[in-house]
Coordinates of C-alpha atoms in Angstrom, one line a residue:
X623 CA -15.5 56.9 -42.1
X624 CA -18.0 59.2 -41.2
X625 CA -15.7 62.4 -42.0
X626 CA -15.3 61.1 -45.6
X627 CA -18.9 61.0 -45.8
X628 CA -19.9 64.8 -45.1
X629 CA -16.4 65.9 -47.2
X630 CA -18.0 64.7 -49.7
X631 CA -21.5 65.5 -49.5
X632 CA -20.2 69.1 -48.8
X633 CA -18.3 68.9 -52.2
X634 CA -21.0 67.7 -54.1
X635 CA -23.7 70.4 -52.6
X636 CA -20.8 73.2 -54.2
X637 CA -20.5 71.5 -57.4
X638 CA -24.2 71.6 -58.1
X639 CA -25.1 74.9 -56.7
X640 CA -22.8 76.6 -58.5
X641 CA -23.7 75.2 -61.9
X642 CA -23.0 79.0 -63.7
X643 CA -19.6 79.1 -62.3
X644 CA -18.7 75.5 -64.0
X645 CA -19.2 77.7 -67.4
X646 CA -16.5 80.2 -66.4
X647 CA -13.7 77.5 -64.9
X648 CA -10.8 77.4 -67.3
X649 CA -11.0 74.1 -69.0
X650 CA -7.5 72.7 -67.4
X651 CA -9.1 73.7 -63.4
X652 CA -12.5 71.7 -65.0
X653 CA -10.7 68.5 -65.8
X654 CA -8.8 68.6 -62.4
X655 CA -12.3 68.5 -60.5
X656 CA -13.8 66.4 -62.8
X657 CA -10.9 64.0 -61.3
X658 CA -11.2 65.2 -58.1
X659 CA -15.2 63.8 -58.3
X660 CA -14.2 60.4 -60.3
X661 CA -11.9 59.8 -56.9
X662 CA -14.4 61.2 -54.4
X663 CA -16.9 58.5 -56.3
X664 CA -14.6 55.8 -55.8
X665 CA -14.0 56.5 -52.3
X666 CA -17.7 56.6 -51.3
X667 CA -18.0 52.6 -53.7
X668 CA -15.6 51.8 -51.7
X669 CA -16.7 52.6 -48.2
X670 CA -20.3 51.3 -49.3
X671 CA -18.8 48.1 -50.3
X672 CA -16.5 47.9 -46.9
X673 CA -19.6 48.7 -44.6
X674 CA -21.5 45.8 -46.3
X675 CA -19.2 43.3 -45.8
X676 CA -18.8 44.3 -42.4
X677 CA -22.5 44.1 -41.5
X678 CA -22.4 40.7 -43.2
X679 CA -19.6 39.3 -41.1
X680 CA -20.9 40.2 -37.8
X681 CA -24.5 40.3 -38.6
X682 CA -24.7 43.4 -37.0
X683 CA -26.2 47.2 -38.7
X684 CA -24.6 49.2 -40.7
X685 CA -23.8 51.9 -38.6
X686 CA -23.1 48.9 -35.9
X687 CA -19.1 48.5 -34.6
X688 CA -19.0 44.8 -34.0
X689 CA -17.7 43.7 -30.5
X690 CA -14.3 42.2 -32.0
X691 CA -13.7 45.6 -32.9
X692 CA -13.9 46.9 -28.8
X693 CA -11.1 47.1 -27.1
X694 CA -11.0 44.0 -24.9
X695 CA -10.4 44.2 -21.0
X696 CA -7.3 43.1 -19.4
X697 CA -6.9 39.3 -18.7
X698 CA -6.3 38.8 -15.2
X699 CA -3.0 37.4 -14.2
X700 CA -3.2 33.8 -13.0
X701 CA -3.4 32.9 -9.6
X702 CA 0.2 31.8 -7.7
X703 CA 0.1 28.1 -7.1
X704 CA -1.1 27.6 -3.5
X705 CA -0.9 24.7 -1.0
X706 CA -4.0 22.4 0.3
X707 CA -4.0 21.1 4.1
X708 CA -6.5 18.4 4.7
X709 CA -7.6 15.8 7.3
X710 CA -8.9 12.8 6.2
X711 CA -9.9 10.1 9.0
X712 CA -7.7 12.4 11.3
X713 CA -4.8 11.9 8.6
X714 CA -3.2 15.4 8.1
X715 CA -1.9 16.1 4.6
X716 CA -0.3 19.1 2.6
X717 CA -0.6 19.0 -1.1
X718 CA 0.4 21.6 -3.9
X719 CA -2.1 22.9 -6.2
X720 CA -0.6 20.8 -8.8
X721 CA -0.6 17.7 -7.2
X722 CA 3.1 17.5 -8.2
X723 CA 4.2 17.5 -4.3
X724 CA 2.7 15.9 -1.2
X725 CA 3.4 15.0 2.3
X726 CA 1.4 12.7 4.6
X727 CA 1.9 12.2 8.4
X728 CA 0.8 8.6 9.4
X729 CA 1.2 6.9 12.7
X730 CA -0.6 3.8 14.9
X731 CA 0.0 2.9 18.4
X732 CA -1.1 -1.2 19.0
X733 CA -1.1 -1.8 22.9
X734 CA -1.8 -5.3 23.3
X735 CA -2.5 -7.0 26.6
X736 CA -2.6 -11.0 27.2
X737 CA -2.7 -13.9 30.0
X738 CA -1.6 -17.1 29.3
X739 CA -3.3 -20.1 31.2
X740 CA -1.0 -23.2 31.1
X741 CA -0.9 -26.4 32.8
X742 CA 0.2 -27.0 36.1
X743 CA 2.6 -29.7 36.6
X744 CA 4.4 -29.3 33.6
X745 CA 7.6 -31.0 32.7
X746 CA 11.3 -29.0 33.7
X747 CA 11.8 -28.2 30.1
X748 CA 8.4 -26.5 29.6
X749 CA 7.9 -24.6 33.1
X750 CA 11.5 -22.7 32.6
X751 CA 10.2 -21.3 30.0
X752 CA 6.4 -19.7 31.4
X753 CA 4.6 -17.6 29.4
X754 CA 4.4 -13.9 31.0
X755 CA 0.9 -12.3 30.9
X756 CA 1.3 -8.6 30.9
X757 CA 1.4 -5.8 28.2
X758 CA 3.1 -4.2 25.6
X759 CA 3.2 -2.1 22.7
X760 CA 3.2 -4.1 20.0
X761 CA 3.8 -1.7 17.1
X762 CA 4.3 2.2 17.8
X763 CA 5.0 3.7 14.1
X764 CA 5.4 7.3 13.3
X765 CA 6.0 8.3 9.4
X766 CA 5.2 10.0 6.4
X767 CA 4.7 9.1 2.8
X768 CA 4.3 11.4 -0.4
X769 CA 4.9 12.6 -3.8
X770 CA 7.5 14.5 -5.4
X771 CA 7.7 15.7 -8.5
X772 CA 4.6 13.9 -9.7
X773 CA 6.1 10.5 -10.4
X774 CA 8.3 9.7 -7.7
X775 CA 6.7 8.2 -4.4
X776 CA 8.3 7.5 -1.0
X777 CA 7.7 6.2 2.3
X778 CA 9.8 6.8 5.4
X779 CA 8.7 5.5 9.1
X780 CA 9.9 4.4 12.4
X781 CA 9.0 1.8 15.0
X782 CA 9.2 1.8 18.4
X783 CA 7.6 -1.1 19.1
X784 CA 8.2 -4.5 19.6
X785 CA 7.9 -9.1 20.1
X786 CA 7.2 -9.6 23.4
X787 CA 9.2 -6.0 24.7
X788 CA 9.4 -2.5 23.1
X789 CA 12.5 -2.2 21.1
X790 CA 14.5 1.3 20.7
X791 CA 13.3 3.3 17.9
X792 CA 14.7 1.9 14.5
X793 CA 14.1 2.5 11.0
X794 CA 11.1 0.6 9.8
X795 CA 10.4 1.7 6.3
X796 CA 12.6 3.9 4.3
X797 CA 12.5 3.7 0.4
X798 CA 11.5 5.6 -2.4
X799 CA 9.3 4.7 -6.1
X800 CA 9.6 5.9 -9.7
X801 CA 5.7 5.6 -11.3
X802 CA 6.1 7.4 -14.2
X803 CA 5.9 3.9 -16.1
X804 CA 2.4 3.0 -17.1
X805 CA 3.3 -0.7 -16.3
X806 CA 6.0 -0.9 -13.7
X807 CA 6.6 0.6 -10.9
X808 CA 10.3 0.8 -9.5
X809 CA 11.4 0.9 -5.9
X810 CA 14.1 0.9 -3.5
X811 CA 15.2 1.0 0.1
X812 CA 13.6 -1.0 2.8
X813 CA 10.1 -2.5 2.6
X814 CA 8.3 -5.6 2.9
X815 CA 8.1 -6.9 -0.6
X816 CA 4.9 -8.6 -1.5
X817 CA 5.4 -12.1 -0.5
X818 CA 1.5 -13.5 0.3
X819 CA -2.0 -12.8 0.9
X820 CA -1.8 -12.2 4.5
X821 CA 1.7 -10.6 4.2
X822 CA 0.0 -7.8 1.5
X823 CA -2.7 -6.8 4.7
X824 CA -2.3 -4.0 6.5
X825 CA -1.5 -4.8 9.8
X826 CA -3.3 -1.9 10.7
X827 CA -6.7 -3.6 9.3
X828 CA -5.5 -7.4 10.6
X829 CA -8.7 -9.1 11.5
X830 CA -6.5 -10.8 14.2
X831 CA -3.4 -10.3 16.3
X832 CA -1.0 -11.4 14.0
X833 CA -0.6 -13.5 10.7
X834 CA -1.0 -17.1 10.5
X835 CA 2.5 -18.9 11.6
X836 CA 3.0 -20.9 8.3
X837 CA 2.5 -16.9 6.5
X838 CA 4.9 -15.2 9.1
X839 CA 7.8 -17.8 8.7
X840 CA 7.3 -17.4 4.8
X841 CA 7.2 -13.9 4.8
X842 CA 10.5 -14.1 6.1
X843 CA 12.8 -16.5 4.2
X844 CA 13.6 -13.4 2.2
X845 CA 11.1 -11.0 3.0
X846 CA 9.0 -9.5 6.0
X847 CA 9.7 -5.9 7.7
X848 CA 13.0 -3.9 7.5
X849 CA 14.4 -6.0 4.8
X850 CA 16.4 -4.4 1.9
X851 CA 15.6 -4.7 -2.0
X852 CA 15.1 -3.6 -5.1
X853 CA 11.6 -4.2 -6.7
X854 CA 9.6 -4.2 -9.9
X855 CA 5.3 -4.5 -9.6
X856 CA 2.4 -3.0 -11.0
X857 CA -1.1 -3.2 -9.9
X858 CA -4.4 -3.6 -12.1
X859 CA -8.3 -3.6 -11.9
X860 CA -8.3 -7.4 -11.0
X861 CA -4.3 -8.4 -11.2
X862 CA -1.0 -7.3 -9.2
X863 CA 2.4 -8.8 -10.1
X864 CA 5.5 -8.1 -7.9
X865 CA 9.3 -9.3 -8.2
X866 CA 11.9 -8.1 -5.7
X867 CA 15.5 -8.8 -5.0
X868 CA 15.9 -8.8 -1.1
X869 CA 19.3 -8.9 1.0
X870 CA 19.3 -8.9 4.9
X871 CA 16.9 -7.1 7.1
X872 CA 18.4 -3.8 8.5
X873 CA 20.4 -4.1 11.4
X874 CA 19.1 -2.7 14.9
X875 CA 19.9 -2.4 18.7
X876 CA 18.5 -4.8 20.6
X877 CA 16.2 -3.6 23.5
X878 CA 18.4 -3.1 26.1
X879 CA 21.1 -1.6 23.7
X880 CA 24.1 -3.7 24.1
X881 CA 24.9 -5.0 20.5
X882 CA 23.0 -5.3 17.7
X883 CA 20.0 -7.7 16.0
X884 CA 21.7 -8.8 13.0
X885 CA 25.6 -8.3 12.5
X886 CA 27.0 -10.3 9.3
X887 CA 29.9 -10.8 7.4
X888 CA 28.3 -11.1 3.9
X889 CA 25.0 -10.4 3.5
X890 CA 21.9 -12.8 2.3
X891 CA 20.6 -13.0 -1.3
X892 CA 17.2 -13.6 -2.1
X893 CA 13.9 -12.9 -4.3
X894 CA 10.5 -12.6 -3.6
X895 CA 7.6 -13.1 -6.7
X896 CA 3.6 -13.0 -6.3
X897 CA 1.3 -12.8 -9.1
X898 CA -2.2 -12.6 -7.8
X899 CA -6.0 -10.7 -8.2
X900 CA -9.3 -11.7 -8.4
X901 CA -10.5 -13.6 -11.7
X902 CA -14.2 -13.4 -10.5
X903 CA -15.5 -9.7 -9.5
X904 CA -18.7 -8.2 -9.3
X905 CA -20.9 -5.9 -7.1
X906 CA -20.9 -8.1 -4.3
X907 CA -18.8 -11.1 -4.8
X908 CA -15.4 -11.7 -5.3
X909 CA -12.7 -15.1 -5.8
X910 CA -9.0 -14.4 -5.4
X911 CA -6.3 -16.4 -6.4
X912 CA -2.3 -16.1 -6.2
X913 CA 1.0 -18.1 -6.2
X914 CA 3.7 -16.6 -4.5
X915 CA 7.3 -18.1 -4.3
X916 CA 10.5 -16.5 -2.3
X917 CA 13.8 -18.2 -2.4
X918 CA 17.4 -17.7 -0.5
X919 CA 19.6 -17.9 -3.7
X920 CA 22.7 -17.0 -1.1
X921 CA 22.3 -17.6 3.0
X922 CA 24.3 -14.7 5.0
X923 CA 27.7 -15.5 6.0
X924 CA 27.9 -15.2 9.7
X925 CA 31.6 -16.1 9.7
X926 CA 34.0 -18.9 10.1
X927 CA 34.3 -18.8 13.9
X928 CA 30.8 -19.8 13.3
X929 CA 29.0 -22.8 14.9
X930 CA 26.8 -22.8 11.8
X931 CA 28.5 -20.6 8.7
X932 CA 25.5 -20.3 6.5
X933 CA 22.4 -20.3 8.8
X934 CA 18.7 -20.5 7.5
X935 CA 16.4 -21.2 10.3
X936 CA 12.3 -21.6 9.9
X937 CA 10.7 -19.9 13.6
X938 CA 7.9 -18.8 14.8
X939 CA 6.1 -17.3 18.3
X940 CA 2.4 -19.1 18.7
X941 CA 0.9 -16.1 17.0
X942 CA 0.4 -13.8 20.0
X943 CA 3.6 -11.2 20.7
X944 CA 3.2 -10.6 24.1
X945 CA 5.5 -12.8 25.2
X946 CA 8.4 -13.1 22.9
X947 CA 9.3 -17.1 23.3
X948 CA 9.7 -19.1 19.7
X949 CA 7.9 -22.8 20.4
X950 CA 8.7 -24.1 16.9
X951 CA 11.9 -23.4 15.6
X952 CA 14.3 -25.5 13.0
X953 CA 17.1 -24.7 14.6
X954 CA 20.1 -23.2 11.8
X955 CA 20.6 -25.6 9.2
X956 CA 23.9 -25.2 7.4
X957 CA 22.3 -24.4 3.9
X958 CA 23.3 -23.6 0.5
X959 CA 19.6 -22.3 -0.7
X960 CA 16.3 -22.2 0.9
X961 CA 12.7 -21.8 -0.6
X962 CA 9.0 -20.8 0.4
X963 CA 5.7 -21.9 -2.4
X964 CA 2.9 -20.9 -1.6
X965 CA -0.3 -20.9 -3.4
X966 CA -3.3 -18.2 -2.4
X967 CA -7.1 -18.8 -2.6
X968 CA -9.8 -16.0 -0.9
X969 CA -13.3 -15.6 -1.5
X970 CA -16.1 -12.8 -0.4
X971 CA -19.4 -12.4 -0.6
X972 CA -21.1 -8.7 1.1
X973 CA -20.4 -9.0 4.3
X974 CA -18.5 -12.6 4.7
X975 CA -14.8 -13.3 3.3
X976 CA -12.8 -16.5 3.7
X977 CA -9.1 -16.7 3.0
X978 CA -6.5 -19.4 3.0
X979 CA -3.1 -19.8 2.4
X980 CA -0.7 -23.1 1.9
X981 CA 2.9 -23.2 2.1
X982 CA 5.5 -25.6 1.5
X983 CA 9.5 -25.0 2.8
X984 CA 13.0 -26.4 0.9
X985 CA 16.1 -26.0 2.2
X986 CA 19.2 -27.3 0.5
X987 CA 21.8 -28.3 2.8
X988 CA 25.3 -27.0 2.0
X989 CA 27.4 -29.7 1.7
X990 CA 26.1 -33.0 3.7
X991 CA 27.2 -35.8 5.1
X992 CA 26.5 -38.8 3.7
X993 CA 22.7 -40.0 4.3
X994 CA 21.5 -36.3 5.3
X995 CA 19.0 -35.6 3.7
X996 CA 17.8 -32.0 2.3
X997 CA 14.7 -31.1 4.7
X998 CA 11.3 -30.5 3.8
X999 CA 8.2 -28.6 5.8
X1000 CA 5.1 -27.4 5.4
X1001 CA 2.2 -25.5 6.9
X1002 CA -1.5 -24.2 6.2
X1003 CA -4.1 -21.9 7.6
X1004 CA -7.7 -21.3 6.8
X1005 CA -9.7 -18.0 8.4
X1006 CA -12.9 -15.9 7.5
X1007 CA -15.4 -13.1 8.8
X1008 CA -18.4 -12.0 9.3
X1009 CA -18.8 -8.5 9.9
X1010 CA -22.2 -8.2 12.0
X1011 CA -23.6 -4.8 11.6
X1012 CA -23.4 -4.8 7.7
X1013 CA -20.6 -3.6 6.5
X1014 CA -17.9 -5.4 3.9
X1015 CA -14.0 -6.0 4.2
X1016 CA -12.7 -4.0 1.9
X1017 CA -10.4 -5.9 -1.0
X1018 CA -7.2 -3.6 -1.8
X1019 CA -6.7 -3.7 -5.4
X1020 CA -3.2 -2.3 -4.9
X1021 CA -2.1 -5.1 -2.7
X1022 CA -4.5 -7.7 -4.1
X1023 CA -5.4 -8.8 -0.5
X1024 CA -8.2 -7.8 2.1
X1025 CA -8.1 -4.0 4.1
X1026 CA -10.2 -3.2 7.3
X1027 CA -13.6 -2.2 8.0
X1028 CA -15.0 2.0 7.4
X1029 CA -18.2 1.7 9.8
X1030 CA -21.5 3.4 8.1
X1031 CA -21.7 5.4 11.2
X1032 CA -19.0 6.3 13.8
X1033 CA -18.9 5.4 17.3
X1034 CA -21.6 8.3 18.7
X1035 CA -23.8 6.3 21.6
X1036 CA -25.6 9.8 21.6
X1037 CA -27.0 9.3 18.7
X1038 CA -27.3 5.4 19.2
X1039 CA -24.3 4.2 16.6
X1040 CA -21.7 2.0 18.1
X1041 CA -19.5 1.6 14.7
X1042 CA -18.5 -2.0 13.2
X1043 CA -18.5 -5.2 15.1
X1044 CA -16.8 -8.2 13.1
X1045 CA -16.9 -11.7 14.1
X1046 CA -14.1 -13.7 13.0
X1047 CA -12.1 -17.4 12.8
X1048 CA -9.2 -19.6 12.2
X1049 CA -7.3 -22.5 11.8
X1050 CA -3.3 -22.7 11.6
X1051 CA -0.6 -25.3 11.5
X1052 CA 2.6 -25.6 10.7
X1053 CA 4.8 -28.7 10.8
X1054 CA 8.7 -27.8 11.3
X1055 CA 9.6 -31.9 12.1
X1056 CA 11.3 -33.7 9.4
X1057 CA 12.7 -37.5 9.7
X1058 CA 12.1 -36.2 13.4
X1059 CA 12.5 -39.8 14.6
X1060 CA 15.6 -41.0 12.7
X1061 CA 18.4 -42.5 13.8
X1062 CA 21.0 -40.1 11.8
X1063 CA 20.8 -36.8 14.1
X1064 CA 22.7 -35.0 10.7
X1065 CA 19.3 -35.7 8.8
X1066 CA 16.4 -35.0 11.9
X1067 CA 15.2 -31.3 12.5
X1068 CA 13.3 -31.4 15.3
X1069 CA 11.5 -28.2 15.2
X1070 CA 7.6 -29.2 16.5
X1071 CA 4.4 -28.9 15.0
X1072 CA 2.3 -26.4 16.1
X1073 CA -1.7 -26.1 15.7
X1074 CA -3.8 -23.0 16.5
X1075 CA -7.5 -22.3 16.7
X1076 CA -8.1 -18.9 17.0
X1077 CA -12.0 -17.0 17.8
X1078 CA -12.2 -13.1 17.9
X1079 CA -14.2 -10.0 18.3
X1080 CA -13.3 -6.6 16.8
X1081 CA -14.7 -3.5 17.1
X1082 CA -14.3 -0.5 14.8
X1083 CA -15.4 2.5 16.3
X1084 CA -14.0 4.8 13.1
X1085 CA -11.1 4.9 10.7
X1086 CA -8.8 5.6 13.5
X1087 CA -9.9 3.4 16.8
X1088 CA -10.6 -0.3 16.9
X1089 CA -10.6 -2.7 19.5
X1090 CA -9.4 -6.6 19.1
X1091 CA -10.6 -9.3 21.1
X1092 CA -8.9 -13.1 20.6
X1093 CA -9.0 -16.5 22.5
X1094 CA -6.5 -18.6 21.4
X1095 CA -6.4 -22.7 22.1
X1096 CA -2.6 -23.9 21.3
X1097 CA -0.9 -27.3 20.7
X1098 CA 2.6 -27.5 20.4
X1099 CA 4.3 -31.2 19.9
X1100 CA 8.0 -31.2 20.3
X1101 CA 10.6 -33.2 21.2
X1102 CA 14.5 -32.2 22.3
X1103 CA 17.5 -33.2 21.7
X1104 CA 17.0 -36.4 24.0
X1105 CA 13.7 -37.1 22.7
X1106 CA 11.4 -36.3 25.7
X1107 CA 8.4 -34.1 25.1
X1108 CA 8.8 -30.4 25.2
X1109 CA 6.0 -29.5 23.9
X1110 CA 2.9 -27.9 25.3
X1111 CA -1.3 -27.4 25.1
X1112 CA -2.6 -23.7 26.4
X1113 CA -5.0 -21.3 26.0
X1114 CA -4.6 -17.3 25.8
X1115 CA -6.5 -14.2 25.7
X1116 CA -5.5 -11.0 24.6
X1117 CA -6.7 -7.8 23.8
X1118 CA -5.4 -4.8 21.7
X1119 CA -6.3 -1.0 22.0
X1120 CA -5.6 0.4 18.4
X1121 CA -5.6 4.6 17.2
X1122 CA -4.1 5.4 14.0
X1123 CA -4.2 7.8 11.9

């Protein structure tokens, strides 16, 4: 632009300072310049016209180049997707940038240790079978759980503990989750399918020992650990719905490795439903509600040579796993279907929560004799907290039911912080007699009744360490084939060291 400008300042200084030579041009050379200047005029419009429209644009001078204009520097390449590692309460996790992939490595070690302290005297039937004080681990779970490819989860672990012994190491969760679905999430493999309030806590967060009888024999009519299914749920702000179809649980060998847990010819059919989450929610307050139902549609076939072909059997140890004995148990009932309802009510407020769950059992007999009867049982429980130094139980929205404690300040004595101390309660019974004292011995079950009061101490030191202290007072009423008493009144304590991570 500015070339143009002096060419044709330079012409127009000749044009005018030679004036006399204008005369002397022939008149064909006089109308070529005189085009020559009508162009050059043009040109120089044209610029003017340009530079203003320019200055205009980018509000800038005249003479300005606007920045557009400037070469721009290069754009550096994006970064390479990385990897995050992170501890979280001693949890260690790798992520990808993206979030699309993820690995987690869990694990919790429960030692528990109990004495039992029984009458003396007791009848023959009762004294062969003494409870043994002593130890064991209870639960000894090594796993991991993830994210691939954004919208598929999974969960794999192991267990190498065990009721009343350790067990050899045996698949305890395996299974894998499509939640790409904005309202249902899909899994499969082996898990415990949603089947109650105290079956959806973490037994890792437990404010005692173990669940309530009447929840652990429900849990298991077609749920409870290692069982396989298939199952549909989703989990909202205040509600959680989950349907599963359940076959057996997986099969494992026993302690001392000689043959296996569970060996079947056809395996059991069943389904597990619970609709539940908390109508009432605010700051500090909270009321839950659920209904949860699971049903045998078809009992495993254990085989012809079978005392009992189509076995469903309602047992139960006295909520303590330290010695493995069952003192209420049905017995297998030949059955064509069998069914758990049971019906959920909880309730917090800061830093005190009651819970409560009722149950009622249905078995259908397969083919009966005439005047058997299709049994009926039932059992309850009631429990709360009160978590002393100020903390609340936290209520999982994901498994509509209560989690453990996080302590406001870790165990540090140093700095004069002893963690989380929680005092809690509860009543259980469950009632496995039906038409106990009939005459027809098709139509009795004899299974006992069973009624435990339970008071305990626990003591979170952090997210990873706690402590659990429990007294137990049982009451068993039972009687045998013969109808003498079996049954038995007794008190325990125990005590379990817990780190996980």
């Amino acid at each position: 632009m500015r070339t143009l400008t002096v060419t044709t300042a330079s012409l127009a200084a000749l044009i005018f300072a030679v004036p006399a030579l204008a005369q002397q041009v022939p008149p064909d050379v006089q109308a070529k310049m005189d085009a020559m200047q009508a162009q050059i005029d043009a040109q120089q419009s044209q610029l003017n016209e340009l530079k203003a429209q320019v200055a205009a644009r980018y509000n800038a001078p005249n003479n300005a180049i606007p920045a557009a204009a400037k070469p721009s520097p290069a754009v550096a390449a994006a970064p390479a997707p990385t990897t995050t590692v992170a501890f979280k309460n001693g949890t260690p996790s790798i992520a990808s940038s993206d979030g699309a992939f993820t690995i987690a490595f869990h694990g919790i070690i429960q030692a528990d240790a109990a004495t039992y302290s029984q009458d003396k005297d007791l009848p023959a039937a009762v004294t062969a079978r003494d409870l043994n004080s002593g130890t064991n681990f209870r639960r000894a779970r090594l796993g991991m759980n993830g994210k691939l490819f954004k919208d598929f989860d999974y969960t794999l672990v192991f267990d190498f503990g065990g009721a009343g012994a350790e067990d050899v190491g045996r698949i305890h969760e395996a299974w894998i989750q499509y939640s790409g679905y904005k309202n249902a999430k899909l899994r499969v493999g082996e898990f415990a399918p949603l089947a109650g309030l105290a079956d959806a806590g973490s037994a890792n967060a437990s404010p005692f020992l173990e669940r309530a009888a009447s929840a652990e024999i429900a849990r298991n009519v077609a749920g409870g650990d290692t069982r396989m299914g298939v199952a549909v749920w989703n989990a909202y702000d205040r509600w959680l719905y989950s349907v599963a179809i359940t076959g057996n649980t997986v099969s494992s060998l026993n302690t001392a490795a000689s043959g296996f847990n569970v060996v079947n010819n056809d395996e059991q059919l069943g389904v597990a439903a619970r609709i539940a989450g908390t109508p009432y929610k605010s700051k500090n307050a909270l009321i839950h509600v659920g209904l949860n139902y699971s049903a045998v549609i078809n009992p495993a076939d254990t085989g012809a040579a079978s005392a009992t072909r189509y076995p469903v059997q309602l047992r139960d140890r006295p909520e303590l796993r330290v010695d493995g004995t069952r003192l209420v148990d049905t017995g297998a009932i030949n059955a064509d279907s069998a069914k758990a309802t049971g019906i959920e009510l909880g309730w917090q407020y800061k830093t005190v929560y009651l819970s409560s769950e009722a149950f009622q059992f249905d078995i259908k007999r397969l083919a009966p004799a005439t005047g058997v009867t299709n049994p009926k049982f039932s059992g309850w429980y009631v429990e709360g907290g009160w978590v002393l130094s100020g903390e609340t139980r936290k209520y999982n929205t994901q498994t509509a039911a209560f989690d453990g404690i996080t302590p406001a300040h870790n165990f540090d004595p140093k700095g004069g912080h002893w963690g989380a101390f929680e005092l809690v309660g509860r009543y259980s019974t469950i009632d496995l007699d039906y038409h106990d004292l009939s005459t027809v011995v098709a139509d009795r079950v004899r299974g006992g009744q069973q009624d435990i009061a339970t008071v305990g101490l626990n003591w979170q030191l952090n997210p990873a360490v706690r402590f659990v202290f429990q007294g137990q007072s049982v009451k068993i009423d039972r009687l045998n084939s013969a109808g003498a008493q079996i049954g038995q009144d007794y008190t325990a304590f125990a005590v379990r060291s817990q780190f996980n991570y």
